[in-house]
PDB file of C-alpha atoms in Angstrom:
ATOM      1  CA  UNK A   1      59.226 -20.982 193.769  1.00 71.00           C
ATOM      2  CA  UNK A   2      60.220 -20.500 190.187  1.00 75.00           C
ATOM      3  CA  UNK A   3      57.274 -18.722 188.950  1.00 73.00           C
ATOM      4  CA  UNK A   4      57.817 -16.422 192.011  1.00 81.00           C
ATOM      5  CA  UNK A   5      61.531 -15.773 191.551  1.00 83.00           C
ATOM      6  CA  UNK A   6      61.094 -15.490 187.869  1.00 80.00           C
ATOM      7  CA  UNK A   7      58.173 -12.904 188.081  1.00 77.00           C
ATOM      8  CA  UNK A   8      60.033 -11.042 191.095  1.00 81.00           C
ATOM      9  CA  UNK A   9      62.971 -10.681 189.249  1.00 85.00           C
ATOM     10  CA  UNK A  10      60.780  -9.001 186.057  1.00 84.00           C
ATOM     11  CA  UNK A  11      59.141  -7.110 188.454  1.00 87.00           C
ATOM     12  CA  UNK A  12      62.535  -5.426 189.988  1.00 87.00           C
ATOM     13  CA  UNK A  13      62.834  -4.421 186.386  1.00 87.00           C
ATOM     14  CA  UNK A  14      60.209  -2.501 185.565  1.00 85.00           C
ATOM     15  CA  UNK A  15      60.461   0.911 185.570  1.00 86.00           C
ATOM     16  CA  UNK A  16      56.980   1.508 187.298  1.00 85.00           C
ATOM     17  CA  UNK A  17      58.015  -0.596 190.336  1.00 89.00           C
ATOM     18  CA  UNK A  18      60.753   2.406 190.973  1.00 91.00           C
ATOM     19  CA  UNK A  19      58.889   5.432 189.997  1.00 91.00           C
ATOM     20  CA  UNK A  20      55.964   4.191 192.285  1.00 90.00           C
ATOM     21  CA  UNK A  21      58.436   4.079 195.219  1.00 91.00           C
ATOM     22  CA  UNK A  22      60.373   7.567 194.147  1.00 92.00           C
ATOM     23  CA  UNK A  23      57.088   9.039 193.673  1.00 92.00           C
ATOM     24  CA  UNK A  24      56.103   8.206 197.327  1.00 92.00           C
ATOM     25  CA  UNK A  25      59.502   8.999 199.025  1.00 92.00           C
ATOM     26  CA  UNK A  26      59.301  12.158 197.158  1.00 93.00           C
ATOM     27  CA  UNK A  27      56.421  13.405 198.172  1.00 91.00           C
ATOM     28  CA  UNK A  28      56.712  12.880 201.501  1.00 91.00           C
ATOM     29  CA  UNK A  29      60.281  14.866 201.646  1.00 89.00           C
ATOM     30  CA  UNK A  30      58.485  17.549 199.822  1.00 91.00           C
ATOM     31  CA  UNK A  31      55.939  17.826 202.975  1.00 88.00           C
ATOM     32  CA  UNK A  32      58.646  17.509 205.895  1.00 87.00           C
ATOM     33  CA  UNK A  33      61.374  19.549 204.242  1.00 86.00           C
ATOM     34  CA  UNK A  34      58.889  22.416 203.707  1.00 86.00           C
ATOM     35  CA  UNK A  35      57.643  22.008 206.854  1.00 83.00           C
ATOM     36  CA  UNK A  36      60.729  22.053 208.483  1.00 81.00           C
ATOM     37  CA  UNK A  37      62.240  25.285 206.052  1.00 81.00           C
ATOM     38  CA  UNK A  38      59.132  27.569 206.887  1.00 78.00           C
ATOM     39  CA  UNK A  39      59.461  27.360 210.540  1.00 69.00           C
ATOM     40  CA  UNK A  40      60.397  30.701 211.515  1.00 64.00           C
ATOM     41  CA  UNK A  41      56.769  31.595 209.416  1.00 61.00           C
ATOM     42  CA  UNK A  42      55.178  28.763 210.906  1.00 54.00           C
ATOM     43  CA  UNK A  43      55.565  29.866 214.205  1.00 56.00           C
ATOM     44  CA  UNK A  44      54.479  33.609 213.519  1.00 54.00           C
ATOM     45  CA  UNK A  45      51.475  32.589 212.649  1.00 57.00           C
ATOM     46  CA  UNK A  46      49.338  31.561 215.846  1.00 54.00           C
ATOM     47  CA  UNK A  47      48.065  27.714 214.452  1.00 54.00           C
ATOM     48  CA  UNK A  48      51.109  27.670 212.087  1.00 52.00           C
ATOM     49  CA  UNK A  49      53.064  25.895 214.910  1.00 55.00           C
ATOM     50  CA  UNK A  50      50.722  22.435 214.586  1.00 65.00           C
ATOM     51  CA  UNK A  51      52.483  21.724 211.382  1.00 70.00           C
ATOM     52  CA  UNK A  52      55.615  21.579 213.423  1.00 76.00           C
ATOM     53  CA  UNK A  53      54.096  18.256 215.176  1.00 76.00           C
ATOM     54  CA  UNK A  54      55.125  16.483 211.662  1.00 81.00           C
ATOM     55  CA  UNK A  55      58.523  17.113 212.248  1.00 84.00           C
ATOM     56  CA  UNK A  56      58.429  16.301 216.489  1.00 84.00           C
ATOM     57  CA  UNK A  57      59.146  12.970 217.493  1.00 89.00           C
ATOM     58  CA  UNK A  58      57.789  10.301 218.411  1.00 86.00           C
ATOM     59  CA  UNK A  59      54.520  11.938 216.791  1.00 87.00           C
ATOM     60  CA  UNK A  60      56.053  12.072 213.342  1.00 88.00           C
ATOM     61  CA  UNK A  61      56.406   8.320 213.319  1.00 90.00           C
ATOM     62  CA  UNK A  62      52.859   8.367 213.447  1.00 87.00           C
ATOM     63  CA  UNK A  63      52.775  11.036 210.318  1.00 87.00           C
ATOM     64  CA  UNK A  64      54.909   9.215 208.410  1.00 90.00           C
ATOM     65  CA  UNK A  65      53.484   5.818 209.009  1.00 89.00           C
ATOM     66  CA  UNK A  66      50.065   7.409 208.258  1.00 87.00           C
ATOM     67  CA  UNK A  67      51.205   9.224 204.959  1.00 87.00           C
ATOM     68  CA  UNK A  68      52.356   6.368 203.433  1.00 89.00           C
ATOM     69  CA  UNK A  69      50.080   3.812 204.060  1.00 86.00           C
ATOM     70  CA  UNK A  70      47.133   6.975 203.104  1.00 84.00           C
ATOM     71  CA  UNK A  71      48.724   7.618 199.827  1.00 86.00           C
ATOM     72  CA  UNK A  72      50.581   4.274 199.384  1.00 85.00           C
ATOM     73  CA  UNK A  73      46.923   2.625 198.981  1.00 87.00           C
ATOM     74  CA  UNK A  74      46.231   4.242 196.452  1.00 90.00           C
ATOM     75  CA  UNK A  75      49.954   3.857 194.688  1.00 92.00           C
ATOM     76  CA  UNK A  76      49.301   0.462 195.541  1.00 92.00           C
ATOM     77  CA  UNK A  77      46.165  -0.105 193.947  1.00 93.00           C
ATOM     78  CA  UNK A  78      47.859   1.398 190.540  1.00 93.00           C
ATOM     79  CA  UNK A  79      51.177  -0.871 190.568  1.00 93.00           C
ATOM     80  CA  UNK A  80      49.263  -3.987 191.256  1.00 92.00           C
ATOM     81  CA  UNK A  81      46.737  -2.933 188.570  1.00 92.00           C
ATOM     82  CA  UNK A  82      49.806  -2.058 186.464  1.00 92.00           C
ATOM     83  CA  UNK A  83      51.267  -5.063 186.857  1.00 92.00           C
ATOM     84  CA  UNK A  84      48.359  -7.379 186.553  1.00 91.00           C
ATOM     85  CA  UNK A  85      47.615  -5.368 183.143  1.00 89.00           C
ATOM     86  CA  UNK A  86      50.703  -6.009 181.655  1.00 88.00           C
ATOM     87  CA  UNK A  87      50.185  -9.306 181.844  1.00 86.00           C
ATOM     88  CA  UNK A  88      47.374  -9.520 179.236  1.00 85.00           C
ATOM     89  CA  UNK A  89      48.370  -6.508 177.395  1.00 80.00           C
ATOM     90  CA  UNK A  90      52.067  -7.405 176.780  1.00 79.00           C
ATOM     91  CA  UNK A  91      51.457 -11.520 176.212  1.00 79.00           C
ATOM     92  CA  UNK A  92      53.226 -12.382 179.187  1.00 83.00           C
ATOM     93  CA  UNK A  93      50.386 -14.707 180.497  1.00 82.00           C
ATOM     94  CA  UNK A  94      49.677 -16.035 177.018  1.00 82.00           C
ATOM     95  CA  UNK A  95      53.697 -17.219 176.895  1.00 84.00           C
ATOM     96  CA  UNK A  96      53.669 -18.260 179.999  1.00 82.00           C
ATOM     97  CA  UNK A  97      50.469 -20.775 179.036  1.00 82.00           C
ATOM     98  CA  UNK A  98      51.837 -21.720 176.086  1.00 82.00           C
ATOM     99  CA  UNK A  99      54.562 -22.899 177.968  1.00 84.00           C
ATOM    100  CA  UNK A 100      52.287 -25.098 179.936  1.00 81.00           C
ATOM    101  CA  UNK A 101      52.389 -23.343 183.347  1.00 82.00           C
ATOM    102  CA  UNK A 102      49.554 -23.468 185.593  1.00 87.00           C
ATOM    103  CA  UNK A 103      47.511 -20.074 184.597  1.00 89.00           C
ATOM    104  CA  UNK A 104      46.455 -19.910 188.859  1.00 89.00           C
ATOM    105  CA  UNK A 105      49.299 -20.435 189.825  1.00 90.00           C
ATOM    106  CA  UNK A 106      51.210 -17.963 187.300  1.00 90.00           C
ATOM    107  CA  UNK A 107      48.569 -15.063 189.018  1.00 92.00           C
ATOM    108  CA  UNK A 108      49.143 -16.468 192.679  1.00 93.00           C
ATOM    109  CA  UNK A 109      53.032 -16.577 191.958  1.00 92.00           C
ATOM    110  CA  UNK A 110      53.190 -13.211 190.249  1.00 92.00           C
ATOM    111  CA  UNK A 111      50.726 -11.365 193.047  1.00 94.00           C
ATOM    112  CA  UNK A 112      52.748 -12.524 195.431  1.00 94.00           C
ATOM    113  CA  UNK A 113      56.192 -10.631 193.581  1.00 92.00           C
ATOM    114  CA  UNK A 114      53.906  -7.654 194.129  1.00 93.00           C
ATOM    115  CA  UNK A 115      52.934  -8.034 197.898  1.00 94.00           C
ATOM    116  CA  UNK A 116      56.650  -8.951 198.553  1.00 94.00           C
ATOM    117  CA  UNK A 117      57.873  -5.777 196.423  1.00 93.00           C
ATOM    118  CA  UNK A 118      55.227  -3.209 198.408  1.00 93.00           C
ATOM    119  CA  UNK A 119      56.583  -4.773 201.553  1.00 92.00           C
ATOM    120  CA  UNK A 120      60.130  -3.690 200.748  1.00 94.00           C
ATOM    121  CA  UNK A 121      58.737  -0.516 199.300  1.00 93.00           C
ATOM    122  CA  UNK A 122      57.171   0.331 202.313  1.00 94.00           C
ATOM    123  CA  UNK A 123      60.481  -0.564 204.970  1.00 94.00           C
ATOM    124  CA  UNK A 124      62.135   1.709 202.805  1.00 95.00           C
ATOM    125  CA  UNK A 125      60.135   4.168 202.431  1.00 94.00           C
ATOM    126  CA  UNK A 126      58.763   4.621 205.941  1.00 94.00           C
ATOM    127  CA  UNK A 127      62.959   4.395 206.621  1.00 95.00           C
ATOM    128  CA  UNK A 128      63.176   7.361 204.036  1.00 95.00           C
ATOM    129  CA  UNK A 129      60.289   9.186 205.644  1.00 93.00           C
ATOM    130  CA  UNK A 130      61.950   9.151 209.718  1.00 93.00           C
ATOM    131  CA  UNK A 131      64.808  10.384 207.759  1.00 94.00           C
ATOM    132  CA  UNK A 132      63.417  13.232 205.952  1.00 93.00           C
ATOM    133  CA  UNK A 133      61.628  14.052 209.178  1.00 91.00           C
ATOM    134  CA  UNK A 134      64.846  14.213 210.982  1.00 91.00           C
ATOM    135  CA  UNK A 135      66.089  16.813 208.862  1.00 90.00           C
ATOM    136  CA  UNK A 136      63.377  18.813 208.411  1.00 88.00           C
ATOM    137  CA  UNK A 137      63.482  18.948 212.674  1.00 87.00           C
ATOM    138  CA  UNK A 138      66.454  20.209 212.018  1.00 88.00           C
ATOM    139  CA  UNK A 139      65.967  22.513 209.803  1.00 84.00           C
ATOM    140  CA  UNK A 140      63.237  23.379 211.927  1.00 82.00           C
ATOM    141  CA  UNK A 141      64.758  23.898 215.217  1.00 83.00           C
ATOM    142  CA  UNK A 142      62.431  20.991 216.688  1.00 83.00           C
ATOM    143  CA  UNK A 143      64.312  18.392 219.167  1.00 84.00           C
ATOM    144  CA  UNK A 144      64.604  15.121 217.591  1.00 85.00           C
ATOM    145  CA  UNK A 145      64.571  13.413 221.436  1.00 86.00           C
ATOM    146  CA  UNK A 146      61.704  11.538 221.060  1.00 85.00           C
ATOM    147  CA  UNK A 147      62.920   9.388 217.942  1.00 89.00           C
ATOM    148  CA  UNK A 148      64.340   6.403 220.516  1.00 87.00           C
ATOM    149  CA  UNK A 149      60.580   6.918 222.548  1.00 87.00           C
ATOM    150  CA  UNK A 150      61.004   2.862 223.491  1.00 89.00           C
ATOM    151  CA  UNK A 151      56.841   2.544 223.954  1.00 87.00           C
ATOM    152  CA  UNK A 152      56.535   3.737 220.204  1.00 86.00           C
ATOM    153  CA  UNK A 153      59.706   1.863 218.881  1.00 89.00           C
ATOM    154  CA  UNK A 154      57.939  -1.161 220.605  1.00 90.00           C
ATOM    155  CA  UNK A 155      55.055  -1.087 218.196  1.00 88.00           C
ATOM    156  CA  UNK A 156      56.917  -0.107 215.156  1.00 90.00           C
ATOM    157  CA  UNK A 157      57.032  -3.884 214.166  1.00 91.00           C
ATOM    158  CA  UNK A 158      53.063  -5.025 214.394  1.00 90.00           C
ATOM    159  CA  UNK A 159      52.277  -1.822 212.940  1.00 90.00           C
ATOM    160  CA  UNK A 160      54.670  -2.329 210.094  1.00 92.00           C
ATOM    161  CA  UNK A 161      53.444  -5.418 209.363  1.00 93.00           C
ATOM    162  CA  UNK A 162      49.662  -4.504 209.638  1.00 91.00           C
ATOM    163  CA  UNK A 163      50.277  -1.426 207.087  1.00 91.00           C
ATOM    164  CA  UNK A 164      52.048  -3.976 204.996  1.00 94.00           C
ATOM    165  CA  UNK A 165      48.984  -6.438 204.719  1.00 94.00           C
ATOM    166  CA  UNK A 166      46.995  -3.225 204.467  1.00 92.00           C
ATOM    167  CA  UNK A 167      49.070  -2.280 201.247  1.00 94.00           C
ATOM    168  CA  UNK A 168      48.992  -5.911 199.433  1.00 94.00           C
ATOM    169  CA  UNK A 169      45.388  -6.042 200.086  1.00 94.00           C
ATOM    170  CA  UNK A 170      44.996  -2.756 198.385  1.00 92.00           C
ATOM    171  CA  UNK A 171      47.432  -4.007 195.330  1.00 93.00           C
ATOM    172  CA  UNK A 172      45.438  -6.839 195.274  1.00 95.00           C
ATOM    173  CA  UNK A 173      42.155  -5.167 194.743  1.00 94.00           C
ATOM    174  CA  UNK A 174      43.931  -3.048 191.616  1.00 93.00           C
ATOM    175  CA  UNK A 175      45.609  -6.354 190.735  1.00 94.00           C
ATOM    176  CA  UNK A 176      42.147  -8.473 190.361  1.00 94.00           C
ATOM    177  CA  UNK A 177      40.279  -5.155 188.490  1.00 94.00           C
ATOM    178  CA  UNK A 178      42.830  -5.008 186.237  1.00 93.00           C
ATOM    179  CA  UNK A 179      42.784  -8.716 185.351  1.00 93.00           C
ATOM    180  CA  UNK A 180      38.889  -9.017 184.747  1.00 93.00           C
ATOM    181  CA  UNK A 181      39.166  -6.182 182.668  1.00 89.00           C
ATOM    182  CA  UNK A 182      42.407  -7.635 180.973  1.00 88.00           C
ATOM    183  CA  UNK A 183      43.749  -3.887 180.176  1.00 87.00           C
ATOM    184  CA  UNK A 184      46.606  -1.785 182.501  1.00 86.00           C
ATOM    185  CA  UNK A 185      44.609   1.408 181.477  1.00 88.00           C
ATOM    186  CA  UNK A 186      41.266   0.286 182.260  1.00 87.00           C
ATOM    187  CA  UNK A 187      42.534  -1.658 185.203  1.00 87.00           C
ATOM    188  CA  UNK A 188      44.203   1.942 186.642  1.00 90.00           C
ATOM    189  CA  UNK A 189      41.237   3.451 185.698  1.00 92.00           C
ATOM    190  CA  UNK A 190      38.731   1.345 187.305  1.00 90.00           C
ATOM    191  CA  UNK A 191      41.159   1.310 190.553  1.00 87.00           C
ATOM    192  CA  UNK A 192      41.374   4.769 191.014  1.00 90.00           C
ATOM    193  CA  UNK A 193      37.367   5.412 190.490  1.00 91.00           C
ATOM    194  CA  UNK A 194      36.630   2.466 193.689  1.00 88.00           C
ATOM    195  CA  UNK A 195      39.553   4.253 195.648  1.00 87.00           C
ATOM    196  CA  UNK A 196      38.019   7.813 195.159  1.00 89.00           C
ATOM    197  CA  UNK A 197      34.351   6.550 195.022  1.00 90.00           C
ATOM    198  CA  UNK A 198      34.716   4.889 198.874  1.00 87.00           C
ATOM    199  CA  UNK A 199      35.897   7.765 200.146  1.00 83.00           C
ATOM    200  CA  UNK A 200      32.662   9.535 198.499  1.00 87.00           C
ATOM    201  CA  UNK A 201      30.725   6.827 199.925  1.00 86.00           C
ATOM    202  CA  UNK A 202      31.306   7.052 203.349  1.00 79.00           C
ATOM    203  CA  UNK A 203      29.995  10.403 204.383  1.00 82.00           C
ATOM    204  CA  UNK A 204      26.567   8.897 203.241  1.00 83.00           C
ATOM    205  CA  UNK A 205      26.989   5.088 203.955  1.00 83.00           C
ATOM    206  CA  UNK A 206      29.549   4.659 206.453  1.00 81.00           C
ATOM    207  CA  UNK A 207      27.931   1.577 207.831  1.00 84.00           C
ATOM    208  CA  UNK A 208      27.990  -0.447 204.784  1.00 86.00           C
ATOM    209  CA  UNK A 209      31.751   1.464 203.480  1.00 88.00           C
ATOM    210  CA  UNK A 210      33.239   0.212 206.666  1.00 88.00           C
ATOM    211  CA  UNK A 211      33.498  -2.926 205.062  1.00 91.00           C
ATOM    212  CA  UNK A 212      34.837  -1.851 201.968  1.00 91.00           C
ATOM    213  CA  UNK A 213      38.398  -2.976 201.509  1.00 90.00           C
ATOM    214  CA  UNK A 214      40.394   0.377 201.784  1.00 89.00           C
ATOM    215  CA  UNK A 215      37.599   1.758 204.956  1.00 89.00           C
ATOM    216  CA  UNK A 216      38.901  -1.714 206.281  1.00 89.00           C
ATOM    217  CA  UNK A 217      42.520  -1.155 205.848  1.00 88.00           C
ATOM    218  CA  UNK A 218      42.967   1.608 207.784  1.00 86.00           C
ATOM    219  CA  UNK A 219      40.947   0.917 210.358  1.00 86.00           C
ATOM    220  CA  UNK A 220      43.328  -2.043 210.952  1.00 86.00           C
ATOM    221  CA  UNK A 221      46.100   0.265 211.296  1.00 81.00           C
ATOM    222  CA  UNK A 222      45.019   3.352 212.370  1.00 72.00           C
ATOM    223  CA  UNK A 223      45.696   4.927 215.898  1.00 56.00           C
ATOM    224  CA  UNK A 224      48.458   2.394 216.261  1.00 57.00           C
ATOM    225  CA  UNK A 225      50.999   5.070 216.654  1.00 57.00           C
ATOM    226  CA  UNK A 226      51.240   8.158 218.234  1.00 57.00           C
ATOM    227  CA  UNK A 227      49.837  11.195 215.558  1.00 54.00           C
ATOM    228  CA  UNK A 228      48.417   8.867 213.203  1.00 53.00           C
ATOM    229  CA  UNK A 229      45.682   9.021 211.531  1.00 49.00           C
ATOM    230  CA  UNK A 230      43.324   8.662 214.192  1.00 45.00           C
ATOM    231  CA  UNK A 231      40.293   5.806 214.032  1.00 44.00           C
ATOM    232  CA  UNK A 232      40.327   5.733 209.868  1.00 44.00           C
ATOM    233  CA  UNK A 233      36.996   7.518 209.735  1.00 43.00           C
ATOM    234  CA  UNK A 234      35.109   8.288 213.093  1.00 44.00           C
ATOM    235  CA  UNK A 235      32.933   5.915 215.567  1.00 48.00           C
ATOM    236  CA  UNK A 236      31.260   3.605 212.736  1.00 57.00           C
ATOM    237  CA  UNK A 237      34.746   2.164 211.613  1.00 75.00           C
ATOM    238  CA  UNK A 238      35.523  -1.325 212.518  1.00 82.00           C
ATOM    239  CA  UNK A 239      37.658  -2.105 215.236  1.00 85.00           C
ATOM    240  CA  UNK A 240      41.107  -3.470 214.916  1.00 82.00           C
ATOM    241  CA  UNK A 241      40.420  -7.321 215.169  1.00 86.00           C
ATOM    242  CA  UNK A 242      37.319  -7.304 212.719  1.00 89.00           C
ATOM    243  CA  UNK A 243      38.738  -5.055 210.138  1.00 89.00           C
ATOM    244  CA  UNK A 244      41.645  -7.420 210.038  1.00 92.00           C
ATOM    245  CA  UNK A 245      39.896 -10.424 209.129  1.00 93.00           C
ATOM    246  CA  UNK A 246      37.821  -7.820 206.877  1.00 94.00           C
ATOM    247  CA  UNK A 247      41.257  -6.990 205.130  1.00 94.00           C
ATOM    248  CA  UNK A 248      42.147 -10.660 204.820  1.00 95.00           C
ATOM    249  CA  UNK A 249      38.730 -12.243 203.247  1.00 96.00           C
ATOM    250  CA  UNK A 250      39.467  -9.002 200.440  1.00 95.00           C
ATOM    251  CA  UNK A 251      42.981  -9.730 199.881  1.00 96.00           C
ATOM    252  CA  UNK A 252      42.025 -13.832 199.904  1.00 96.00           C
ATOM    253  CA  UNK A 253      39.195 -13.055 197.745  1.00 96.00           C
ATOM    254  CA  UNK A 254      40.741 -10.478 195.214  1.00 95.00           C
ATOM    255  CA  UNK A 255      43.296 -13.011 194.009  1.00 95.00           C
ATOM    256  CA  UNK A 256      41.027 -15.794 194.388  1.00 96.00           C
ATOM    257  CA  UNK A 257      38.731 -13.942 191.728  1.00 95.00           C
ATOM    258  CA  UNK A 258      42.097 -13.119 189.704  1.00 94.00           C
ATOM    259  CA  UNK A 259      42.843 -16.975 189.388  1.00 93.00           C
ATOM    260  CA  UNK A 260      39.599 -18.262 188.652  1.00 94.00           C
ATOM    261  CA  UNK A 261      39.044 -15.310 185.839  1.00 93.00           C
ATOM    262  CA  UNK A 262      42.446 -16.230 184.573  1.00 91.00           C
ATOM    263  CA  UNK A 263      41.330 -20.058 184.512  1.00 89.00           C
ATOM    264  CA  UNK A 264      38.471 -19.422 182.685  1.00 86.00           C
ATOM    265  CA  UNK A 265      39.512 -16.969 180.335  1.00 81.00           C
ATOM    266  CA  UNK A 266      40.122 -17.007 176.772  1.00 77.00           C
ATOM    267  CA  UNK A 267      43.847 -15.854 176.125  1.00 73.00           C
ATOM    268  CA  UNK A 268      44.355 -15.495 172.353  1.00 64.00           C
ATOM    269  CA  UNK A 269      46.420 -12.705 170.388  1.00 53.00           C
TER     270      UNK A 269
END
């Protein structure tokens, strides 16, 4: 419990921890407040008016949910990569060993001040985002009476929680990258290639990529509410139960990978 409130608090500090989450919120208000202030154009235009479903509840639940855990993966897989960078590049780890802490469980202690961090990132952005969507309705003209839908405020919770172990599980793929290759801009590098290259990879080999850890992810969370993002990439994605434990063994086996590396690795400068 130290190591994890000492590394949680260092974590609140850095700068990247708040541009990652102001980077996400803002993007998503730039999308719904658009949306919502090119309505009367929208609806000229005969399929302009699908756009409007973003802004008509409880279907934008489902949009916002989807948008941030689409684009949040990949956030995520560049803060945990950040942060598991740092740790090499700025000597953190090697003070923290000279100190005579535990290397595993300094990377077990400090991952988990990034899962808890992306959890709280993503209550408050996904908050942010039924927000912004409320005003772009407004802006829009659309009736905001489906935001108390009970059936979809029912599943809010599980599917908050899934898209949260979706998100660490991404972080933690960036987090053990970046801590074989013991560099933030290799690390962010190396994240963003596997990201983009899955994606690449499943119009040819979607029964092998639907085992990959980010196919995996959102097939664990997708079509859980109402206008999301559908099955996560058509009939050969795994179903909910298997891509879970799918998402667990990679987030289990990314920092597993992180410790062991960190055990066995030389830390000098």
């Amino acid at each position: 419990m130290r190591l994890f409130g000492s590394g949680l608090r260092k974590l609140v500090r850095r700068p990247a921890t708040w541009l990652t989450l102001g980077l996400l919120i803002g993007l998503l208000g730039l999308i719904l407040v658009a949306v919502g202030a090119t309505a009367n154009d929208r609806r000229a235009d005969p399929d302009g008016g699908n756009a409007l479903l973003l802004l008509t509840f409880p279907l934008a639940y489902g949009f916002v949910l989807g948008f941030i855990l689409g684009l949040g993966g990949l956030f995520a897989v560049i803060y945990g990569a950040a942060v598991a960078g740092s740790e090499w590049g700025w000597g953190t780890l090697k003070n923290a060993v000279a100190r005579g802490e535990s290397r595993s469980r300094y990377v077990v202690a400090t991952f988990a001040g990034v899962a808890l961090l992306t959890g709280i990132g993503l209550l408050v952005a996904f908050a942010a985002g039924v927000a912004l969507a409320v005003v772009g309705a407004n802006l829009a003209g659309v009736s905001t009476a489906g935001l108390d839908d009970a059936a979809t405020l029912r599943t809010l919770p599980e599917n908050l929680a899934r898209g949260w172990l979706a998100i660490a599980e991404e972080g933690a793929i960036g987090f053990a990258i970046a801590t074989i290759a013991r560099s933030q801009l290799a690390g962010i590098g190396a994240g963003i290639a596997f990201f983009f290259g899955e994606q690449f990879a499943g119009i040819f080999l979607p029964d092998i990529v639907k085992y990959l850890p980010f196919d995996a992810a959102t097939a664990m969370v997708a079509g859980g509410l109402p206008g999301s993002f559908g099955d996560g990439g058509g009939g050969s994605s795994l179903d909910a139960g298997a891509a879970l434990a799918v998402v667990v063994a990679w987030l289990v086996g990314s920092i597993v990978v992180a410790a062991l590396f960190t055990e066995r690795a030389e830390i000098s400068g």
